[in-house]
Coordinates of C-alpha atoms in Angstrom, one line a residue:
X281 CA -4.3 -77.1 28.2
X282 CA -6.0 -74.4 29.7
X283 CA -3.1 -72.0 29.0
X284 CA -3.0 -73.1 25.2
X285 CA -6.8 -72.9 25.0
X286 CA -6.8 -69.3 26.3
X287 CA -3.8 -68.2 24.0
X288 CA -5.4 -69.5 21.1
X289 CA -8.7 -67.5 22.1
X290 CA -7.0 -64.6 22.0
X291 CA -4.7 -65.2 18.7
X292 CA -8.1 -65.8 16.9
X293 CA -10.0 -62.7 18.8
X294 CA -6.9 -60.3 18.0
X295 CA -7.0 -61.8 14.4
X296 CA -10.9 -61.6 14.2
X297 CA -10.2 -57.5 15.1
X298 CA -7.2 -56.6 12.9
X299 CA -9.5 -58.5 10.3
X300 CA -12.2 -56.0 10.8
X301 CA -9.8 -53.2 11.3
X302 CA -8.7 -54.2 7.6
X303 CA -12.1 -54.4 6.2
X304 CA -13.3 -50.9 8.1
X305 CA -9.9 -49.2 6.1
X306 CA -10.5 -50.7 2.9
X307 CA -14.4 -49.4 3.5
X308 CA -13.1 -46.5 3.8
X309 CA -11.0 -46.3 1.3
X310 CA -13.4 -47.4 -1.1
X311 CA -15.9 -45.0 0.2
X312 CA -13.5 -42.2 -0.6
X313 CA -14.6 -39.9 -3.2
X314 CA -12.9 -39.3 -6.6
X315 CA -11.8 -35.6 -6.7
X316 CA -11.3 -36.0 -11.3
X317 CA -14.5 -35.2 -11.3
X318 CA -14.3 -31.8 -9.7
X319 CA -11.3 -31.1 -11.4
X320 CA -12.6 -31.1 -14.5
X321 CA -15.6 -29.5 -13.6
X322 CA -13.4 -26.5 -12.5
X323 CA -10.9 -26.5 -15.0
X324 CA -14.2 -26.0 -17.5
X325 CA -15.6 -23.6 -15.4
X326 CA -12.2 -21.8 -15.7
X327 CA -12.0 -21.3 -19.4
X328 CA -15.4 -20.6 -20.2
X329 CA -14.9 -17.9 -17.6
X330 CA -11.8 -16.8 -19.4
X331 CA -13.3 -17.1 -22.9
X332 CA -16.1 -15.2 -21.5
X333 CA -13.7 -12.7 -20.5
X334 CA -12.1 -12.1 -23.4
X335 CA -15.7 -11.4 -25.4
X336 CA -16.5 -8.9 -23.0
X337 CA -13.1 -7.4 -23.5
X338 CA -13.6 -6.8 -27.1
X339 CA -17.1 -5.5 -26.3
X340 CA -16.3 -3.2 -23.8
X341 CA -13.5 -1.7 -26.2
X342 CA -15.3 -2.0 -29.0
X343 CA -16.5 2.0 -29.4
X344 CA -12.3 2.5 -29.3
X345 CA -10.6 2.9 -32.6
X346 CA -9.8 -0.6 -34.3
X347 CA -6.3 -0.5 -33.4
X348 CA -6.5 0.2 -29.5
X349 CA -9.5 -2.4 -29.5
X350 CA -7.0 -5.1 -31.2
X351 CA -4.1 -3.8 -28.6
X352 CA -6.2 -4.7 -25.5
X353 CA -7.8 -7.7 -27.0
X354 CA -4.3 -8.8 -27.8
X355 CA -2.6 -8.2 -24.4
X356 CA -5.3 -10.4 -22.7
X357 CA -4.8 -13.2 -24.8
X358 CA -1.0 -13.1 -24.2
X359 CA -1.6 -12.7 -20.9
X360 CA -4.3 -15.3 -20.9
X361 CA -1.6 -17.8 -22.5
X362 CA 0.9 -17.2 -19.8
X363 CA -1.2 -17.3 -16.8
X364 CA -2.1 -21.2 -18.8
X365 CA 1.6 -21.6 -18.8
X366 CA 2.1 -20.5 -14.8
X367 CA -1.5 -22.8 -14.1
X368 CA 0.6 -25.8 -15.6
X369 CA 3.9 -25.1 -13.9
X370 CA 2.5 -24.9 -10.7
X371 CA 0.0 -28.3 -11.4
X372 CA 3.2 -30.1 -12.2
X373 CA 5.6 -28.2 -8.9
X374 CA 2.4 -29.7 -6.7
X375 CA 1.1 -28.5 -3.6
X376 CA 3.6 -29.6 -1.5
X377 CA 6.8 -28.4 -3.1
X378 CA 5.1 -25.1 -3.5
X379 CA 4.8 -25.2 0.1
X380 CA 8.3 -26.2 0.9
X381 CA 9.2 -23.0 -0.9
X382 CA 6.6 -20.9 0.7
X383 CA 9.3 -18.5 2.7
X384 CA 11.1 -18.0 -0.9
X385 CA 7.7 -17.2 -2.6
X386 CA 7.4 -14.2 0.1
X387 CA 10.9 -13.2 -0.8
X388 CA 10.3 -12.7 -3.7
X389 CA 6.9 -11.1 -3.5
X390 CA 8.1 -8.7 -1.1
X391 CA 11.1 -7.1 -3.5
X392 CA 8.2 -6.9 -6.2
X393 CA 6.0 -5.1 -3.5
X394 CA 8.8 -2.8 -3.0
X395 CA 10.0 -2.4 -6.3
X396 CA 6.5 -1.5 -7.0
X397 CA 6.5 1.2 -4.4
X398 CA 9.7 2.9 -6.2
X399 CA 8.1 3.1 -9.8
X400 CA 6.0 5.7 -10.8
X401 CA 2.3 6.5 -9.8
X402 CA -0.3 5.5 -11.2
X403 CA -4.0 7.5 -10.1
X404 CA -2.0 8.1 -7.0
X405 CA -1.1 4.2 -6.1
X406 CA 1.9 2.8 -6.5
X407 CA 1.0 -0.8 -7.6
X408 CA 2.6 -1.4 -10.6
X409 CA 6.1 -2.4 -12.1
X410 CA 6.3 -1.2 -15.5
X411 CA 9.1 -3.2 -18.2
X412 CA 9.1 -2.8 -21.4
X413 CA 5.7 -1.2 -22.0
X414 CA 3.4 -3.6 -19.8
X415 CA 2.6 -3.4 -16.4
X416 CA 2.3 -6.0 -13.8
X417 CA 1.0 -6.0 -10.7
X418 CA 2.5 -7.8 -7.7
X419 CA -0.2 -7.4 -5.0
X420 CA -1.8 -10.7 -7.7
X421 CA 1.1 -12.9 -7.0
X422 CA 1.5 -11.7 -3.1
X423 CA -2.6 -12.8 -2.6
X424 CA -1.1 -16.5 -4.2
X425 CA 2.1 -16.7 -1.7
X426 CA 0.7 -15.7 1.2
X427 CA -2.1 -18.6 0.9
X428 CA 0.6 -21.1 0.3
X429 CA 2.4 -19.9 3.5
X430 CA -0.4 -19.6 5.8
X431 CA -2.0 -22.8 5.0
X432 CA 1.4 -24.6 5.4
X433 CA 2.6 -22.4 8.2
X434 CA -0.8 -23.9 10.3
X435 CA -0.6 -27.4 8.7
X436 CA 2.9 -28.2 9.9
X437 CA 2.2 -25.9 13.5
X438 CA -1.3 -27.4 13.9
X439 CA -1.2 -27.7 17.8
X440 CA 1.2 -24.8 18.4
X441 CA 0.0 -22.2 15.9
X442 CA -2.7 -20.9 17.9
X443 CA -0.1 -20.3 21.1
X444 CA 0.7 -16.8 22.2
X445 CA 3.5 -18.3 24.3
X446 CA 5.2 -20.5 21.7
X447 CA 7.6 -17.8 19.8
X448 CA 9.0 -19.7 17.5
X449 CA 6.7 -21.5 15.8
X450 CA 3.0 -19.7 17.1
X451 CA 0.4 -17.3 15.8
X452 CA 3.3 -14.3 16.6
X453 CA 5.0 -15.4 13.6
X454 CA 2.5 -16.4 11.6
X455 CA 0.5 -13.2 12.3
X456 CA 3.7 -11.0 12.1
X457 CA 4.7 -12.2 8.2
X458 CA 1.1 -12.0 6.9
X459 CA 0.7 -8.5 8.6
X460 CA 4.1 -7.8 7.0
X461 CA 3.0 -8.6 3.3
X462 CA -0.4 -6.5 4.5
X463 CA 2.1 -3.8 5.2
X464 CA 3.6 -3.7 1.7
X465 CA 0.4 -3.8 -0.3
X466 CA -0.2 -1.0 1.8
X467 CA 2.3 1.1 0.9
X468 CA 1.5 0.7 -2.7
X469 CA -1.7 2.5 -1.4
X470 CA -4.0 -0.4 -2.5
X471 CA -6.4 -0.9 0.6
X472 CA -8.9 -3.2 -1.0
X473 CA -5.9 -5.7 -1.8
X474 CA -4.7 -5.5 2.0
X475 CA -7.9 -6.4 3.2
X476 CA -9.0 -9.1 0.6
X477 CA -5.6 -10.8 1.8
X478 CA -6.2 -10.3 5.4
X479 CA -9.4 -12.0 5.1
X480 CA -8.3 -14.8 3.2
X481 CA -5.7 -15.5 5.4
X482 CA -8.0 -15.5 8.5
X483 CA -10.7 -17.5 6.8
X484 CA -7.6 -20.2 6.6
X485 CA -6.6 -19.9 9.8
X486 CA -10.1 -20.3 11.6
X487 CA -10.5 -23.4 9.1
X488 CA -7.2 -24.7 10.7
X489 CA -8.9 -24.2 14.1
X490 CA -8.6 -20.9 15.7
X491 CA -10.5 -19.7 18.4
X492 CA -13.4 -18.0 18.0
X493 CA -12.4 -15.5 21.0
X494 CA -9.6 -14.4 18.2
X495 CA -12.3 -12.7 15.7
X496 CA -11.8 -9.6 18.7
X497 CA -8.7 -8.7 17.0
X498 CA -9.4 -8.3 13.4
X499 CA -12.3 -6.4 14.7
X500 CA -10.5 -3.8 16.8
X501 CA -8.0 -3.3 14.1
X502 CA -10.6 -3.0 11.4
X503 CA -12.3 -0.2 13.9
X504 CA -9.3 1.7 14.2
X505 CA -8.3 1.4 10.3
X506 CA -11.8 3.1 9.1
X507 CA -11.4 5.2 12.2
X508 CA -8.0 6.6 11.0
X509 CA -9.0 7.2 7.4
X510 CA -12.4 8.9 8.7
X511 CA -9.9 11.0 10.2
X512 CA -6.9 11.2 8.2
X513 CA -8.2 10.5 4.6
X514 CA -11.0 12.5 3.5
X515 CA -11.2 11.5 0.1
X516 CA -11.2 7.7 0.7
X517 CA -13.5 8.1 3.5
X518 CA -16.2 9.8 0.8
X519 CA -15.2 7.2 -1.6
X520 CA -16.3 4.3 0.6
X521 CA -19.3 6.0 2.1
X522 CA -20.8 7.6 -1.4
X523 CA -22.4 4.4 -2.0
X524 CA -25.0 5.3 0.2
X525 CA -26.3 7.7 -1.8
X526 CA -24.4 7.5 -5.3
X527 CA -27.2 9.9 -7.0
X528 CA -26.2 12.4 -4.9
X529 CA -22.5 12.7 -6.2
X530 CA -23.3 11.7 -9.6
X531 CA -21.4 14.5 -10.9
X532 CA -18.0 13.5 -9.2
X533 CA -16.7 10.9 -7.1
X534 CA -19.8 8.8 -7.4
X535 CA -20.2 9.1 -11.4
X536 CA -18.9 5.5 -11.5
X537 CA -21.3 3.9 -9.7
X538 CA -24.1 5.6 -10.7
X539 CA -23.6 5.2 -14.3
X540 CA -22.8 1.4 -13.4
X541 CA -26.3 1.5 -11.7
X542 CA -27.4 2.7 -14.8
X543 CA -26.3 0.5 -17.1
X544 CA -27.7 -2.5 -15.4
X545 CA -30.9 -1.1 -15.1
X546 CA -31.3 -0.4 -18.9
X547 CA -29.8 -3.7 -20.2
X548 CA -33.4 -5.2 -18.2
X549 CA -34.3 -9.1 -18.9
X550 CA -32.3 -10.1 -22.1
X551 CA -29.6 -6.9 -22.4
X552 CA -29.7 -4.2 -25.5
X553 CA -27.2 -6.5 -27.4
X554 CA -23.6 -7.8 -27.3
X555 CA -21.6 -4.7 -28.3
X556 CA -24.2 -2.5 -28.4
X557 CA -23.8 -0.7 -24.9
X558 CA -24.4 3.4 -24.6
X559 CA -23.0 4.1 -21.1
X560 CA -19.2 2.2 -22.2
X561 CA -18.6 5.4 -24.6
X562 CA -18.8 8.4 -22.8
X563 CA -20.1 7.7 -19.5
X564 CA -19.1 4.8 -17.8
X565 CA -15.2 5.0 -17.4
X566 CA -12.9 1.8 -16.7
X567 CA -15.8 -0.3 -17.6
X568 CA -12.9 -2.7 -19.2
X569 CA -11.5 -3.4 -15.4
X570 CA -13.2 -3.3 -12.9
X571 CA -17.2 -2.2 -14.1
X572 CA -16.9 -4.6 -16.5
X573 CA -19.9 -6.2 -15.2
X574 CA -22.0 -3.7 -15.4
X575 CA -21.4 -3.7 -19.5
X576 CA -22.5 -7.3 -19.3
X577 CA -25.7 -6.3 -17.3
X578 CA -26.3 -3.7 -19.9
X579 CA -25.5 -5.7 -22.7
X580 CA -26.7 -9.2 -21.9
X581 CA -29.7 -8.5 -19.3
X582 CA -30.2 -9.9 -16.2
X583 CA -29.9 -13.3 -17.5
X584 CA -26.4 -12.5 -18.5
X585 CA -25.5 -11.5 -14.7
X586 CA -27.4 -14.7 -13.3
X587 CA -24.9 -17.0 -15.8
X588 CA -22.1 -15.1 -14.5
X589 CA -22.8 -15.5 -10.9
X590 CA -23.6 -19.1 -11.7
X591 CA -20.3 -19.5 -13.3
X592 CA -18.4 -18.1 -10.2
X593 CA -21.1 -20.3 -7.8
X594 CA -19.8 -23.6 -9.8
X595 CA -15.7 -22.6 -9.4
X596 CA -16.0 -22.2 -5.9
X597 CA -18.2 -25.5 -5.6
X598 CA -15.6 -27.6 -7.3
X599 CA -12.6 -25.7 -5.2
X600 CA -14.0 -26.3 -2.2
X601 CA -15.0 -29.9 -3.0
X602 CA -11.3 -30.5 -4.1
X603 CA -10.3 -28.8 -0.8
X604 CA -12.4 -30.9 1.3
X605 CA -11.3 -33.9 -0.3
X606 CA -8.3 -33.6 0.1
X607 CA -6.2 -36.7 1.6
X608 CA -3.3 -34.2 3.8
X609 CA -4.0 -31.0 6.2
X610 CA -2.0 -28.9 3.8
X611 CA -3.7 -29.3 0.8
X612 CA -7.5 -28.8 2.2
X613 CA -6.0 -25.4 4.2
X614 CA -4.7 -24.3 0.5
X615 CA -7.8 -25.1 -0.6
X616 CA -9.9 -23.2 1.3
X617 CA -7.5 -20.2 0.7
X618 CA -7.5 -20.3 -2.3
X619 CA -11.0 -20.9 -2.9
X620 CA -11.9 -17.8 -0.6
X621 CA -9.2 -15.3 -2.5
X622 CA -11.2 -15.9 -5.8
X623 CA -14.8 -15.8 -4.5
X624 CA -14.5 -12.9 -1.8
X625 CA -12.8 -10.9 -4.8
X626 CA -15.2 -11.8 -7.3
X627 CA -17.9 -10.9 -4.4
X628 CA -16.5 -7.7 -3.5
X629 CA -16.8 -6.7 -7.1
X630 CA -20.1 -7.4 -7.6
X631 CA -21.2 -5.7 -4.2
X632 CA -19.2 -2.4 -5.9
X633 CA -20.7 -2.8 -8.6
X634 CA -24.6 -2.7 -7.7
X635 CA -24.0 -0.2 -5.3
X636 CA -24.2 -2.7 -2.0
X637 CA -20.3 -2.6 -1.2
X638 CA -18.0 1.0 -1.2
X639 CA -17.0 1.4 -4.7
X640 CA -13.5 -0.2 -4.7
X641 CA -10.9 -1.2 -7.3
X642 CA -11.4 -5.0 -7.1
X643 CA -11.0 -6.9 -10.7
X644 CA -13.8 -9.3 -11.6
X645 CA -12.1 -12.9 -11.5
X646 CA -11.0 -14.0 -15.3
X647 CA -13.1 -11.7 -16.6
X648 CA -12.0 -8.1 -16.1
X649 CA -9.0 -6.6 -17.7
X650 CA -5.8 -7.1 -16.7
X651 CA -2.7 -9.4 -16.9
X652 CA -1.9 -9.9 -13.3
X653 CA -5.1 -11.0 -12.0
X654 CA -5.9 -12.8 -14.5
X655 CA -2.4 -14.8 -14.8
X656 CA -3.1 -15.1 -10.5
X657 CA -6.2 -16.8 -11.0
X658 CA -5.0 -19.3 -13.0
X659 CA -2.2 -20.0 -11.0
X660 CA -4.6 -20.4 -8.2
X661 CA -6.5 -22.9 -10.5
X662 CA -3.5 -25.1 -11.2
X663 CA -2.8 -25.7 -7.7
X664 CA -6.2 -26.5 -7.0
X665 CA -6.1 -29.2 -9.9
X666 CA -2.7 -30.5 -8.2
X667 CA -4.3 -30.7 -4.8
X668 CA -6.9 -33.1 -6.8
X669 CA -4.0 -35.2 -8.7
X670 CA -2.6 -35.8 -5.2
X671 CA -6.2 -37.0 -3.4
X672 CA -6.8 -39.4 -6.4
X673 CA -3.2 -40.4 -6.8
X674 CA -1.3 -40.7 -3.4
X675 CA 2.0 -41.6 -5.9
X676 CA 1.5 -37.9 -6.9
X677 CA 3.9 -35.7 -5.4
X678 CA 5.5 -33.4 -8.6
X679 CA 6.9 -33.4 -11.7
X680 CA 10.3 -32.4 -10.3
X681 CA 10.2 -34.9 -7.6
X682 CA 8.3 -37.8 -7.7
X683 CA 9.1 -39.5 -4.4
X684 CA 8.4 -37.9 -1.5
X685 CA 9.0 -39.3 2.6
X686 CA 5.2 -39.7 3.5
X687 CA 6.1 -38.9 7.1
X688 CA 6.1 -34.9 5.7
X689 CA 2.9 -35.3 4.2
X690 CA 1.0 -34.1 7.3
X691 CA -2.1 -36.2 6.8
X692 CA -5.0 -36.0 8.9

């Protein structure tokens, strides 16, 4: 009796806890927040940015003769339409096939890199293919692949990746394909690229959970890079240092960003009016790329910059929402990357811009002129929407496949 007693004590008590264990899970999985929400809030965010961008476009070119206005105006749409098309294709791949095919992606990227290298010169940087009268720029796509690889590299290496000693799956690998997609972009003499990528890659990997004692060697190698153009490269060395004093070298290399500085001062509160700019005719060159900003300061004031920096303050509040909601370890690390690609570009622009970072090639995201960065930015949007499809929907995998083993899902 004693022994059937105590057995039956302890069928009720284990029953009593697997109870609560079920009722704690289905708390929590009721408790889970719903990622639509920041999905549509970024894919909003997204094409009013675009739209935004193509206005300021037309404005910017406006003082050009009708046709060439039209031409550019025209090239951005069609670019604008298939960077939508390559935001869809990767929303409907998913995350996690993109992630399966992350060594392919670098393939790829790296003949483009090098076919890059071989064409013709553009300003003295070799970062363009050219076919059939448009240009495209690979370093874009590379920023994209090179996410997707580190975030799944250190998703499916997460207690190994961090390991000098483990050579086959540790941070020598990991560390020795990003450096060699760094060493690429390089060569197409595009230094602002090559860093914006290193960063973003590190920012990934110390989200995965890398020591802090491993910020020494980005450090070190940064101090010898700006050592070794101080030395070597006289002309980028006064390019990145003239923002110091930009009325000082008005009259040459710092003409951009004084006339930028310029601009925004003149366009004060409320702007002189859309299209109605002074400095995009004869003083303010590229102001379509990457100075575009500082026609929208002119034109639309101070209040005009404030919505733009709002705009860029909401798409990386919904992407990092969507990353941090995410339900597996490789989705939240592709969130973060891509999330940080976007807003340390869109940051380093604006720091060019006013005169607080080295004046610097950097596109504003969506909104400056230009196919690849544009079509890159939407890519990076679609994958963030599919990272949110697959937190709300577990069923979600991709359109190709639609059942997955979730034994690879690498969940937390």
């Amino acid at each position: 009796m004693k022994k059937s007693s105590r057995s039956h004590l302890e069928q009720l008590a284990s029953q009593a806890a697997n109870d609560d264990i079920v009722i704690e899970n289905s708390d929590v999985e009721e408790s889970l927040p719903n990622s639509f929400g920041d999905a549509l809030g970024l894919l909003l965010t997204t094409i009013i940015l675009t739209a935004f961008g193509l206005m300021m476009i037309n404005s910017a070119t406006s003082h050009f003769n009708g046709r060439e206005t039209a031409s550019l105006f025209r090239n951005q749409f069609i670019w604008a339409i298939l960077g939508c098309v390559s935001g869809l294709t990767a929303f409907f791949m998913g995350h996690k096939l993109l992630s399966r095919l992350s060594y392919w992606l670098l393939g790829g990227v790296s003949l483009l890199l090098l076919w890059a290298r071989c064409s013709k010169a553009v300003n003295g940087a070799h970062r363009w293919i050219h076919l059939a009268g448009y240009t495209f720029q690979p370093s874009e796509m590379a920023k994209i692949a090179v996410a997707i690889f580190v975030a799944w590299y250190c998703s499916e290496n997460i207690r190994t990746f961090a390991s000098w000693r483990k050579k086959r799956n540790g941070i020598w690998v990991l560390g020795g394909v990003v450096a060699g997609i760094m060493g690429l972009i390089w060569l197409g003499n595009d230094l602002g690229t090559t860093a914006l990528v290193g960063a973003m890659s590190f920012v990934t990997i110390f989200v995965a959970g890398l020591s802090w004692l491993y910020w020494v060697i980005p450090m070190v190698f940064c101090t010898i890079v700006v050592w070794c153009i101080k030395a070597f490269d006289a002309m980028r060395w006064a390019r990145m240092t003239i923002f110091f004093d930009p009325e000082r070298y008005q009259s040459d290399q710092g003409m951009q960003l004084w006339f930028s500085l310029l601009a925004l001062g003149s366009g004060s509160w409320f702007g002189v009016g859309l299209t109605k700019s002074r400095f995009k005719a004869d003083y303010l060159p590229e102001k379509q790329t990457d100075f575009i900003l500082a026609i929208v300061g002119e034109e639309l004031g101070f209040v005009g910059i404030l919505a733009v920096l709002i705009l860029y303050t909401l798409w990386g509040y919904f992407a990092l929402r969507i990353a941090l909601k995410s339900r597996d370890r490789c989705g939240m690390l592709l969130g973060w990357a891509l999330t940080a690609g976007v807003m340390l570009q869109a940051a380093i622009n604006f720091g060019a811009m006013s005169g607080c970072f080295p004046t610097k090639g950097m596109p504003a995201p969506f909104i400056s002129y230009g196919g690849s960065n544009l079509m890159g930015c939407l890519i990076a949007t679609g994958i963030l929407i599919s990272i949110a499809a697959y937190s709300d929907n577990p069923g979600y995998r991709n359109f190709f496949r639609r059942k997955d083993d979730d034994e690879l899902d690498g969940g937390f």
